Amino acid sequence: QVQLVESGGGLVQAGGSLRLSCAASGRTLSSYAMGWFRQAPGKEREIVTAISRSGGRTYYADSVKGRFTISRDNNQNTVYLQMNSLKPEDTAVYYCAATISVVITTARLYDYWGQGTQVTVSS
């Protein structure tokens, strides 16, 4: 079992930055690929970015490429999402998730999910 806790969300103006953290407990994070997903009101949950167990492979949704960066510190059992140049359309609840699968872009393959953290970007 892995427990995931997100933090770092909040209210920011368009063009601003936030850094989300996802702290894991229960098992070592290095056993899992990690992903960040988001869900806006009235919309389906979508993948934002993901990173392989070693950190050597990443994926970014087109909507966040060049603005968001995922990273992980396996020693600290933490995954980060640096979000720059935020836009109002980035407003959503952001979730981190863990998977043992080598496929890191499919939500249904993720085994563990955090409770989410709200990100609100004002225009």
Short mmCIF file of N, CA and C in Angstrom, two decimals:
data_model
loop_
_atom_site.label_atom_id
_atom_site.label_comp_id
_atom_site.label_asym_id
_atom_site.label_seq_id
_atom_site.Cartn_x
_atom_site.Cartn_y
_atom_site.Cartn_z
N GLN A 1 0.84 -1.20 0.00
CA GLN A 1 0.00 0.00 0.00
C GLN A 1 0.87 1.24 0.00
N VAL A 2 0.40 2.22 -0.73
CA VAL A 2 1.08 3.51 -0.79
C VAL A 2 0.05 4.59 -0.47
N GLN A 3 0.42 5.48 0.41
CA GLN A 3 -0.43 6.64 0.69
C GLN A 3 0.23 7.86 0.07
N LEU A 4 -0.58 8.64 -0.63
CA LEU A 4 -0.09 9.82 -1.33
C LEU A 4 -0.80 11.06 -0.80
N VAL A 5 -0.03 12.09 -0.52
CA VAL A 5 -0.60 13.34 -0.02
C VAL A 5 -0.05 14.50 -0.84
N GLU A 6 -0.95 15.20 -1.52
CA GLU A 6 -0.54 16.37 -2.31
C GLU A 6 -0.57 17.63 -1.46
N SER A 7 0.26 18.57 -1.83
CA SER A 7 0.26 19.88 -1.19
C SER A 7 0.78 20.91 -2.18
N GLY A 8 0.57 22.19 -1.84
CA GLY A 8 1.11 23.25 -2.67
C GLY A 8 0.11 23.96 -3.56
N GLY A 9 -1.12 23.50 -3.56
CA GLY A 9 -2.13 24.16 -4.36
C GLY A 9 -2.51 25.51 -3.77
N GLY A 10 -3.30 26.27 -4.52
CA GLY A 10 -3.73 27.56 -4.04
C GLY A 10 -4.26 28.42 -5.15
N LEU A 11 -4.40 29.70 -4.84
CA LEU A 11 -4.90 30.70 -5.78
C LEU A 11 -3.73 31.52 -6.30
N VAL A 12 -3.65 31.65 -7.61
CA VAL A 12 -2.56 32.40 -8.22
C VAL A 12 -3.11 33.16 -9.42
N GLN A 13 -2.49 34.27 -9.73
CA GLN A 13 -2.89 35.03 -10.91
C GLN A 13 -2.32 34.40 -12.17
N ALA A 14 -2.98 34.65 -13.27
CA ALA A 14 -2.48 34.16 -14.55
C ALA A 14 -1.06 34.66 -14.77
N GLY A 15 -0.22 33.75 -15.26
CA GLY A 15 1.19 34.07 -15.45
C GLY A 15 2.06 33.70 -14.28
N GLY A 16 1.44 33.36 -13.17
CA GLY A 16 2.18 33.01 -11.97
C GLY A 16 2.62 31.56 -11.96
N SER A 17 3.21 31.18 -10.84
CA SER A 17 3.76 29.83 -10.69
C SER A 17 3.32 29.20 -9.38
N LEU A 18 3.27 27.89 -9.40
CA LEU A 18 3.04 27.10 -8.19
C LEU A 18 3.88 25.84 -8.31
N ARG A 19 4.26 25.30 -7.16
CA ARG A 19 4.90 24.00 -7.15
C ARG A 19 4.10 23.07 -6.26
N LEU A 20 3.63 22.00 -6.85
CA LEU A 20 2.91 20.98 -6.11
C LEU A 20 3.88 19.89 -5.67
N SER A 21 3.60 19.34 -4.50
CA SER A 21 4.38 18.22 -3.99
C SER A 21 3.45 17.05 -3.72
N CYS A 22 3.98 15.87 -3.88
CA CYS A 22 3.24 14.64 -3.58
C CYS A 22 4.16 13.78 -2.73
N ALA A 23 3.82 13.66 -1.46
CA ALA A 23 4.61 12.86 -0.54
C ALA A 23 4.02 11.48 -0.40
N ALA A 24 4.87 10.49 -0.50
CA ALA A 24 4.42 9.10 -0.41
C ALA A 24 4.88 8.47 0.89
N SER A 25 4.05 7.59 1.41
CA SER A 25 4.42 6.80 2.57
C SER A 25 3.88 5.39 2.40
N GLY A 26 4.45 4.48 3.15
CA GLY A 26 3.99 3.11 3.09
C GLY A 26 4.94 2.21 2.32
N ARG A 27 5.37 2.65 1.16
CA ARG A 27 6.34 1.91 0.39
C ARG A 27 7.24 2.91 -0.33
N THR A 28 8.41 2.45 -0.73
CA THR A 28 9.34 3.35 -1.39
C THR A 28 8.81 3.77 -2.75
N LEU A 29 8.94 5.04 -3.00
CA LEU A 29 8.40 5.61 -4.24
C LEU A 29 9.12 5.10 -5.48
N SER A 30 10.35 4.65 -5.31
CA SER A 30 11.14 4.22 -6.46
C SER A 30 10.55 2.98 -7.13
N SER A 31 9.60 2.33 -6.49
CA SER A 31 8.96 1.16 -7.07
C SER A 31 7.87 1.52 -8.07
N TYR A 32 7.55 2.81 -8.16
CA TYR A 32 6.39 3.24 -8.94
C TYR A 32 6.72 4.34 -9.93
N ALA A 33 6.08 4.25 -11.06
CA ALA A 33 5.99 5.42 -11.92
C ALA A 33 4.93 6.33 -11.32
N MET A 34 5.08 7.62 -11.56
CA MET A 34 4.17 8.59 -10.93
C MET A 34 3.55 9.50 -11.98
N GLY A 35 2.34 9.89 -11.72
CA GLY A 35 1.67 10.80 -12.64
C GLY A 35 0.93 11.90 -11.90
N TRP A 36 0.75 12.99 -12.59
CA TRP A 36 -0.13 14.07 -12.11
C TRP A 36 -1.32 14.15 -13.06
N PHE A 37 -2.49 14.18 -12.50
CA PHE A 37 -3.72 14.30 -13.26
C PHE A 37 -4.48 15.51 -12.74
N ARG A 38 -5.44 15.96 -13.51
CA ARG A 38 -6.27 17.06 -13.03
C ARG A 38 -7.70 16.88 -13.51
N GLN A 39 -8.60 17.47 -12.74
CA GLN A 39 -10.01 17.42 -13.10
C GLN A 39 -10.64 18.77 -12.81
N ALA A 40 -11.13 19.39 -13.86
CA ALA A 40 -11.82 20.66 -13.75
C ALA A 40 -13.32 20.39 -13.60
N PRO A 41 -14.06 21.34 -13.05
CA PRO A 41 -15.50 21.15 -12.88
C PRO A 41 -16.19 20.82 -14.20
N GLY A 42 -16.98 19.77 -14.20
CA GLY A 42 -17.73 19.39 -15.38
C GLY A 42 -16.91 18.68 -16.45
N LYS A 43 -15.66 18.41 -16.15
CA LYS A 43 -14.80 17.75 -17.14
C LYS A 43 -14.26 16.44 -16.58
N GLU A 44 -13.81 15.58 -17.49
CA GLU A 44 -13.22 14.32 -17.06
C GLU A 44 -11.79 14.54 -16.57
N ARG A 45 -11.36 13.60 -15.74
CA ARG A 45 -9.98 13.65 -15.27
C ARG A 45 -9.04 13.43 -16.46
N GLU A 46 -7.97 14.20 -16.52
CA GLU A 46 -7.02 14.09 -17.62
C GLU A 46 -5.60 14.03 -17.08
N ILE A 47 -4.76 13.37 -17.83
CA ILE A 47 -3.37 13.31 -17.43
C ILE A 47 -2.69 14.62 -17.76
N VAL A 48 -1.85 15.06 -16.86
CA VAL A 48 -1.07 16.28 -17.06
C VAL A 48 0.36 15.90 -17.43
N THR A 49 0.95 15.05 -16.63
CA THR A 49 2.34 14.65 -16.83
C THR A 49 2.62 13.38 -16.06
N ALA A 50 3.66 12.66 -16.44
CA ALA A 50 4.02 11.43 -15.75
C ALA A 50 5.52 11.22 -15.87
N ILE A 51 6.04 10.42 -14.95
CA ILE A 51 7.47 10.17 -14.92
C ILE A 51 7.70 8.71 -14.55
N SER A 52 8.67 8.09 -15.21
CA SER A 52 8.98 6.69 -14.95
C SER A 52 9.65 6.51 -13.60
N ARG A 53 9.82 5.26 -13.21
CA ARG A 53 10.38 4.98 -11.88
C ARG A 53 11.76 5.58 -11.68
N SER A 54 12.57 5.52 -12.71
CA SER A 54 13.93 6.06 -12.60
C SER A 54 14.00 7.55 -12.85
N GLY A 55 12.94 8.08 -13.45
CA GLY A 55 12.95 9.49 -13.84
C GLY A 55 13.48 9.71 -15.23
N GLY A 56 13.88 8.64 -15.91
CA GLY A 56 14.48 8.79 -17.22
C GLY A 56 13.49 9.01 -18.36
N ARG A 57 12.23 8.80 -18.08
CA ARG A 57 11.20 8.96 -19.12
C ARG A 57 10.07 9.81 -18.55
N THR A 58 9.66 10.79 -19.33
CA THR A 58 8.56 11.65 -18.92
C THR A 58 7.56 11.82 -20.05
N TYR A 59 6.38 12.21 -19.66
CA TYR A 59 5.32 12.52 -20.62
C TYR A 59 4.65 13.82 -20.18
N TYR A 60 4.30 14.66 -21.15
CA TYR A 60 3.56 15.89 -20.88
C TYR A 60 2.39 16.00 -21.84
N ALA A 61 1.25 16.39 -21.33
CA ALA A 61 0.14 16.73 -22.20
C ALA A 61 0.52 17.96 -23.02
N ASP A 62 0.01 18.03 -24.23
CA ASP A 62 0.35 19.15 -25.10
C ASP A 62 0.01 20.49 -24.45
N SER A 63 -1.05 20.51 -23.67
CA SER A 63 -1.52 21.77 -23.08
C SER A 63 -0.55 22.34 -22.04
N VAL A 64 0.38 21.52 -21.54
CA VAL A 64 1.29 22.00 -20.49
C VAL A 64 2.75 21.95 -20.90
N LYS A 65 3.04 21.44 -22.08
CA LYS A 65 4.42 21.36 -22.53
C LYS A 65 5.08 22.72 -22.52
N GLY A 66 6.28 22.77 -21.99
CA GLY A 66 7.03 24.01 -21.93
C GLY A 66 6.68 24.89 -20.74
N ARG A 67 5.63 24.52 -20.01
CA ARG A 67 5.22 25.31 -18.83
C ARG A 67 5.35 24.53 -17.54
N PHE A 68 5.08 23.24 -17.60
CA PHE A 68 5.09 22.39 -16.40
C PHE A 68 6.30 21.46 -16.46
N THR A 69 6.81 21.13 -15.27
CA THR A 69 7.93 20.19 -15.17
C THR A 69 7.67 19.23 -14.02
N ILE A 70 7.76 17.95 -14.32
CA ILE A 70 7.64 16.93 -13.28
C ILE A 70 9.04 16.48 -12.88
N SER A 71 9.20 16.22 -11.59
CA SER A 71 10.47 15.69 -11.11
C SER A 71 10.19 14.81 -9.91
N ARG A 72 11.18 14.02 -9.55
CA ARG A 72 11.00 13.14 -8.41
C ARG A 72 12.29 13.05 -7.62
N ASP A 73 12.13 12.87 -6.33
CA ASP A 73 13.26 12.65 -5.44
C ASP A 73 12.95 11.37 -4.68
N ASN A 74 13.49 10.28 -5.17
CA ASN A 74 13.17 8.99 -4.58
C ASN A 74 13.71 8.87 -3.15
N ASN A 75 14.77 9.59 -2.85
CA ASN A 75 15.29 9.56 -1.48
C ASN A 75 14.33 10.21 -0.49
N GLN A 76 13.65 11.25 -0.98
CA GLN A 76 12.66 11.96 -0.14
C GLN A 76 11.25 11.40 -0.32
N ASN A 77 11.10 10.39 -1.19
CA ASN A 77 9.78 9.80 -1.46
C ASN A 77 8.77 10.86 -1.87
N THR A 78 9.21 11.77 -2.73
CA THR A 78 8.37 12.90 -3.12
C THR A 78 8.47 13.14 -4.62
N VAL A 79 7.33 13.50 -5.18
CA VAL A 79 7.26 13.90 -6.59
C VAL A 79 6.78 15.34 -6.63
N TYR A 80 7.31 16.09 -7.58
CA TYR A 80 6.99 17.51 -7.67
C TYR A 80 6.38 17.83 -9.03
N LEU A 81 5.57 18.88 -9.04
CA LEU A 81 5.08 19.43 -10.30
C LEU A 81 5.28 20.94 -10.24
N GLN A 82 6.25 21.41 -10.99
CA GLN A 82 6.49 22.85 -11.11
C GLN A 82 5.63 23.38 -12.23
N MET A 83 4.79 24.35 -11.92
CA MET A 83 3.85 24.91 -12.89
C MET A 83 4.16 26.38 -13.07
N ASN A 84 4.57 26.75 -14.26
CA ASN A 84 4.89 28.14 -14.60
C ASN A 84 3.91 28.65 -15.65
N SER A 85 3.87 29.96 -15.79
CA SER A 85 3.01 30.59 -16.80
C SER A 85 1.60 30.05 -16.74
N LEU A 86 1.06 30.01 -15.55
CA LEU A 86 -0.25 29.42 -15.35
C LEU A 86 -1.34 30.21 -16.06
N LYS A 87 -2.34 29.48 -16.54
CA LYS A 87 -3.46 30.06 -17.27
C LYS A 87 -4.76 29.72 -16.53
N PRO A 88 -5.79 30.50 -16.74
CA PRO A 88 -7.08 30.18 -16.09
C PRO A 88 -7.56 28.77 -16.41
N GLU A 89 -7.25 28.30 -17.60
CA GLU A 89 -7.70 26.95 -17.98
C GLU A 89 -6.93 25.85 -17.25
N ASP A 90 -5.92 26.21 -16.48
CA ASP A 90 -5.23 25.22 -15.64
C ASP A 90 -5.96 25.00 -14.32
N THR A 91 -7.00 25.78 -14.08
CA THR A 91 -7.76 25.63 -12.85
C THR A 91 -8.39 24.24 -12.77
N ALA A 92 -8.11 23.54 -11.68
CA ALA A 92 -8.59 22.16 -11.51
C ALA A 92 -8.14 21.64 -10.15
N VAL A 93 -8.66 20.49 -9.80
CA VAL A 93 -8.09 19.73 -8.70
C VAL A 93 -7.00 18.84 -9.29
N TYR A 94 -5.82 18.90 -8.70
CA TYR A 94 -4.68 18.14 -9.19
C TYR A 94 -4.44 16.95 -8.27
N TYR A 95 -4.28 15.79 -8.90
CA TYR A 95 -4.07 14.55 -8.18
C TYR A 95 -2.73 13.94 -8.57
N CYS A 96 -2.02 13.39 -7.60
CA CYS A 96 -0.89 12.55 -7.96
C CYS A 96 -1.31 11.10 -7.81
N ALA A 97 -0.64 10.24 -8.57
CA ALA A 97 -0.99 8.84 -8.58
C ALA A 97 0.25 8.00 -8.84
N ALA A 98 0.19 6.75 -8.42
CA ALA A 98 1.32 5.84 -8.55
C ALA A 98 0.89 4.58 -9.28
N THR A 99 1.79 4.06 -10.13
CA THR A 99 1.51 2.84 -10.87
C THR A 99 2.76 1.97 -10.95
N ILE A 100 2.56 0.65 -10.96
CA ILE A 100 3.67 -0.27 -11.19
C ILE A 100 3.80 -0.57 -12.67
N SER A 101 2.86 -0.07 -13.47
CA SER A 101 2.87 -0.35 -14.89
C SER A 101 3.98 0.46 -15.58
N VAL A 102 4.47 -0.08 -16.70
CA VAL A 102 5.42 0.68 -17.51
C VAL A 102 4.69 1.65 -18.43
N VAL A 103 3.37 1.47 -18.55
CA VAL A 103 2.55 2.42 -19.29
C VAL A 103 2.15 3.52 -18.31
N ILE A 104 2.60 4.72 -18.57
CA ILE A 104 2.42 5.77 -17.56
C ILE A 104 1.39 6.81 -17.95
N THR A 105 0.75 6.64 -19.10
CA THR A 105 -0.17 7.66 -19.58
C THR A 105 -1.64 7.31 -19.43
N THR A 106 -1.94 6.14 -18.89
CA THR A 106 -3.32 5.66 -18.80
C THR A 106 -3.78 5.66 -17.35
N ALA A 107 -4.81 6.48 -17.06
CA ALA A 107 -5.26 6.65 -15.68
C ALA A 107 -5.71 5.34 -15.03
N ARG A 108 -6.37 4.48 -15.80
CA ARG A 108 -6.93 3.26 -15.20
C ARG A 108 -5.84 2.28 -14.76
N LEU A 109 -4.61 2.50 -15.18
CA LEU A 109 -3.51 1.63 -14.78
C LEU A 109 -2.83 2.11 -13.50
N TYR A 110 -3.27 3.25 -12.98
CA TYR A 110 -2.69 3.75 -11.74
C TYR A 110 -3.38 3.09 -10.55
N ASP A 111 -2.55 2.67 -9.60
CA ASP A 111 -3.05 1.87 -8.49
C ASP A 111 -3.41 2.70 -7.26
N TYR A 112 -2.72 3.79 -7.06
CA TYR A 112 -2.89 4.59 -5.85
C TYR A 112 -3.05 6.05 -6.23
N TRP A 113 -3.95 6.71 -5.50
CA TRP A 113 -4.27 8.11 -5.77
C TRP A 113 -4.28 8.91 -4.48
N GLY A 114 -3.84 10.17 -4.61
CA GLY A 114 -3.98 11.09 -3.51
C GLY A 114 -5.37 11.70 -3.49
N GLN A 115 -5.61 12.56 -2.51
CA GLN A 115 -6.92 13.19 -2.34
C GLN A 115 -7.09 14.43 -3.21
N GLY A 116 -6.01 14.94 -3.73
CA GLY A 116 -6.08 16.09 -4.61
C GLY A 116 -5.82 17.41 -3.91
N THR A 117 -5.37 18.37 -4.68
CA THR A 117 -5.16 19.72 -4.18
C THR A 117 -5.69 20.70 -5.22
N GLN A 118 -6.40 21.71 -4.76
CA GLN A 118 -7.05 22.66 -5.66
C GLN A 118 -6.05 23.70 -6.16
N VAL A 119 -6.07 23.91 -7.46
CA VAL A 119 -5.31 24.99 -8.08
C VAL A 119 -6.30 25.89 -8.80
N THR A 120 -6.27 27.16 -8.45
CA THR A 120 -7.16 28.13 -9.07
C THR A 120 -6.33 29.27 -9.65
N VAL A 121 -6.51 29.52 -10.93
CA VAL A 121 -5.77 30.57 -11.62
C VAL A 121 -6.76 31.65 -12.03
N SER A 122 -6.56 32.83 -11.51
CA SER A 122 -7.45 33.94 -11.83
C SER A 122 -6.93 34.73 -13.02
N SER A 123 -7.85 35.27 -13.78
CA SER A 123 -7.45 36.03 -14.98
C SER A 123 -7.24 37.50 -14.66
#
